[in-house]
Amino acid sequence: MRVDAYSSDPPPPMTLEQRNERLKAELASCKQALCDLQSRLAEAKARLAMVSRIVRDVERTNRAPGVSFAAVRAALYARTDRLREFGADLPIL
């Protein structure tokens, strides 16, 4: 008996154990995705906090716009592992 790839027969129903395993795998994948997104959100918040501190110092920004621009670029493009060293409360300029 030959089985065609384009057979219109529905797949055999999954057992309860198979469904549970599939759902567990999907849950684990969703948890990992959530953790990754939370990490990216924390990184974005840290970068935004640093940029905010830089631009709030209007006097210094007006006096040395090039330095302020460089500090903003550093906050935006710093390696992720270096962000923890800076922290939101560390003065950038």
Coordinates of N, CA and C in Angstrom, one line a residue:
M1 N 0.8 -1.2 0.0 CA 0.0 0.0 0.0 C 0.9 1.2 0.0
R2 N 0.7 2.1 -0.9 CA 1.5 3.3 -1.1 C 0.8 4.5 -0.5
V3 N 1.6 5.3 0.3 CA 1.0 6.5 0.9 C 1.5 7.7 0.2
D4 N 0.7 8.6 -0.3 CA 1.1 9.8 -1.0 C 1.3 10.9 0.0
A5 N 2.2 11.8 -0.4 CA 2.5 12.9 0.5 C 1.3 13.9 0.5
Y6 N 0.5 13.8 -0.5 CA -0.7 14.8 -0.6 C -2.0 14.1 -0.2
S7 N -1.9 13.1 0.6 CA -3.1 12.4 1.0 C -4.0 13.3 1.8
S8 N -5.2 13.2 1.6 CA -6.2 14.0 2.3 C -6.7 13.4 3.6
D9 N -6.1 12.3 4.0 CA -6.4 11.7 5.2 C -5.9 12.5 6.4
P10 N -6.8 12.8 7.4 CA -6.3 13.5 8.5 C -5.2 12.8 9.3
P11 N -4.4 13.5 10.0 CA -3.4 12.8 10.8 C -4.1 12.0 12.0
P12 N -3.4 11.0 12.4 CA -4.1 10.3 13.6 C -4.1 11.2 14.8
P13 N -5.2 11.0 15.6 CA -5.3 11.9 16.7 C -4.2 11.7 17.7
M14 N -3.8 12.8 18.4 CA -2.7 12.7 19.4 C -3.3 12.1 20.7
T15 N -2.4 11.4 21.3 CA -2.9 10.9 22.7 C -2.7 12.0 23.7
L16 N -3.3 11.8 24.8 CA -3.2 12.8 25.9 C -1.8 13.1 26.2
E17 N -1.0 12.1 26.3 CA 0.4 12.2 26.7 C 1.2 13.0 25.6
Q18 N 0.9 12.8 24.4 CA 1.5 13.5 23.3 C 1.1 15.0 23.3
R19 N -0.1 15.3 23.6 CA -0.6 16.7 23.7 C 0.1 17.4 24.9
N20 N 0.2 16.7 26.0 CA 0.8 17.2 27.2 C 2.3 17.6 26.9
E21 N 3.0 16.7 26.2 CA 4.4 16.9 25.9 C 4.5 18.1 24.9
R22 N 3.6 18.1 23.9 CA 3.7 19.3 23.0 C 3.4 20.6 23.7
L23 N 2.5 20.6 24.6 CA 2.1 21.8 25.3 C 3.3 22.2 26.3
K24 N 3.9 21.2 26.9 CA 5.1 21.5 27.8 C 6.2 22.1 27.0
A25 N 6.5 21.6 25.8 CA 7.5 22.1 25.0 C 7.2 23.6 24.5
E26 N 5.9 23.8 24.2 CA 5.5 25.1 23.8 C 5.6 26.1 25.0
L27 N 5.2 25.7 26.2 CA 5.3 26.5 27.4 C 6.8 26.8 27.7
A28 N 7.7 25.9 27.6 CA 9.1 26.1 27.8 C 9.6 27.2 26.8
S29 N 9.2 27.0 25.5 CA 9.6 28.0 24.5 C 9.1 29.4 24.8
C30 N 7.8 29.5 25.3 CA 7.3 30.8 25.6 C 8.0 31.4 26.8
K31 N 8.3 30.6 27.8 CA 9.0 31.1 29.0 C 10.4 31.6 28.6
Q32 N 11.1 30.9 27.7 CA 12.4 31.4 27.2 C 12.3 32.7 26.5
A33 N 11.2 32.8 25.6 CA 11.0 34.0 24.9 C 10.7 35.2 25.8
L34 N 9.9 34.9 26.9 CA 9.6 36.0 27.8 C 10.8 36.4 28.6
C35 N 11.7 35.5 29.0 CA 12.9 35.9 29.7 C 13.8 36.7 28.8
D36 N 13.9 36.3 27.5 CA 14.7 37.1 26.6 C 14.2 38.5 26.4
L37 N 12.9 38.6 26.3 CA 12.2 39.9 26.1 C 12.4 40.8 27.4
Q38 N 12.3 40.2 28.5 CA 12.5 40.9 29.8 C 13.9 41.5 29.9
S39 N 14.9 40.7 29.4 CA 16.3 41.1 29.5 C 16.5 42.2 28.5
R40 N 15.9 42.2 27.3 CA 16.0 43.3 26.3 C 15.4 44.5 26.8
L41 N 14.2 44.4 27.5 CA 13.5 45.5 28.1 C 14.4 46.2 29.2
A42 N 15.0 45.4 30.0 CA 15.8 45.9 31.1 C 17.0 46.7 30.5
E43 N 17.6 46.1 29.4 CA 18.7 46.8 28.8 C 18.3 48.1 28.2
A44 N 17.1 48.1 27.5 CA 16.6 49.4 26.9 C 16.3 50.4 28.0
K45 N 15.8 50.0 29.1 CA 15.5 50.9 30.2 C 16.8 51.5 30.7
A46 N 17.9 50.7 30.9 CA 19.1 51.2 31.4 C 19.7 52.2 30.4
R47 N 19.7 51.9 29.1 CA 20.2 52.9 28.1 C 19.4 54.2 28.1
L48 N 18.1 54.1 28.2 CA 17.2 55.2 28.2 C 17.5 56.1 29.5
A49 N 17.7 55.5 30.6 CA 18.0 56.2 31.8 C 19.4 57.0 31.7
M50 N 20.3 56.3 31.0 CA 21.6 57.0 30.8 C 21.4 58.2 29.9
V51 N 20.7 58.0 28.8 CA 20.5 59.1 27.9 C 19.7 60.2 28.5
S52 N 18.8 59.9 29.3 CA 18.0 60.9 30.1 C 18.8 61.7 31.0
R53 N 19.7 61.1 31.7 CA 20.7 61.8 32.6 C 21.5 62.8 31.8
I54 N 22.0 62.4 30.6 CA 22.9 63.2 29.8 C 22.1 64.4 29.3
V55 N 20.9 64.2 28.8 CA 20.2 65.4 28.2 C 19.6 66.3 29.2
R56 N 19.4 65.8 30.4 CA 18.8 66.7 31.4 C 19.8 67.7 31.9
D57 N 21.1 67.5 31.7 CA 22.1 68.5 32.1 C 22.2 69.5 30.9
V58 N 21.3 70.4 30.9 CA 21.2 71.3 29.7 C 22.4 72.2 29.7
E59 N 22.9 72.7 30.8 CA 24.0 73.6 30.8 C 25.2 72.9 30.1
R60 N 25.5 71.7 30.6 CA 26.7 71.0 30.0 C 26.4 70.6 28.6
T61 N 25.2 70.3 28.2 CA 24.9 69.9 26.8 C 25.1 71.1 25.9
N62 N 24.7 72.3 26.4 CA 24.9 73.5 25.6 C 26.4 73.9 25.5
R63 N 27.1 73.7 26.6 CA 28.5 74.1 26.6 C 29.4 73.1 25.8
A64 N 29.1 71.9 25.8 CA 29.9 70.9 25.1 C 29.0 69.9 24.3
P65 N 28.3 70.3 23.3 CA 27.4 69.4 22.6 C 28.1 68.2 22.0
G66 N 29.3 68.3 21.6 CA 30.0 67.1 21.0 C 30.2 66.1 22.0
V67 N 30.6 66.5 23.3 CA 30.8 65.6 24.3 C 29.5 64.9 24.7
S68 N 28.4 65.7 24.8 CA 27.1 65.1 25.1 C 26.7 64.1 24.0
F69 N 26.9 64.5 22.7 CA 26.6 63.6 21.7 C 27.3 62.3 21.8
A70 N 28.6 62.4 22.1 CA 29.4 61.2 22.2 C 29.0 60.3 23.4
A71 N 28.5 61.0 24.5 CA 28.1 60.3 25.7 C 26.7 59.5 25.3
V72 N 25.9 60.2 24.6 CA 24.6 59.5 24.2 C 24.9 58.3 23.3
R73 N 25.8 58.5 22.3 CA 26.2 57.4 21.5 C 26.8 56.2 22.3
A74 N 27.6 56.6 23.3 CA 28.2 55.5 24.1 C 27.1 54.8 24.9
A75 N 26.1 55.5 25.4 CA 25.0 54.9 26.1 C 24.2 54.0 25.2
L76 N 24.0 54.4 23.9 CA 23.2 53.6 23.0 C 24.0 52.4 22.5
Y77 N 25.3 52.5 22.3 CA 26.0 51.4 21.6 C 27.0 50.7 22.5
A78 N 27.0 50.9 23.8 CA 27.8 50.2 24.7 C 27.5 48.7 24.7
R79 N 28.5 47.9 24.9 CA 28.2 46.5 24.9 C 27.3 46.2 26.1
T80 N 26.4 45.2 26.0 CA 25.4 44.9 27.0 C 26.1 44.6 28.3
D81 N 27.2 43.9 28.3 CA 27.9 43.5 29.6 C 28.4 44.7 30.3
R82 N 28.7 45.8 29.6 CA 29.2 47.0 30.2 C 28.1 47.9 30.9
L83 N 26.8 47.7 30.5 CA 25.7 48.5 31.0 C 25.6 48.3 32.5
R84 N 25.8 47.1 33.0 CA 25.7 46.8 34.5 C 26.8 47.6 35.2
E85 N 27.9 47.9 34.6 CA 28.9 48.7 35.3 C 28.5 50.1 35.4
F86 N 27.8 50.7 34.4 CA 27.4 52.1 34.5 C 26.3 52.3 35.5
G87 N 25.2 51.6 35.3 CA 24.1 51.8 36.2 C 23.4 53.1 35.9
A88 N 22.2 53.2 36.4 CA 21.4 54.4 36.1 C 21.8 55.6 36.9
D89 N 22.4 55.4 38.1 CA 22.8 56.5 39.0 C 24.2 57.0 38.8
L90 N 25.0 56.3 38.0 CA 26.4 56.7 37.8 C 26.4 57.9 36.8
P91 N 27.0 59.0 37.2 CA 27.1 60.2 36.3 C 27.9 59.8 35.1
I92 N 27.3 60.2 33.9 CA 28.0 59.9 32.6 C 29.0 60.9 32.3
L93 N 28.6 62.2 32.5 CA 29.5 63.3 32.1 C 30.3 63.8 33.3

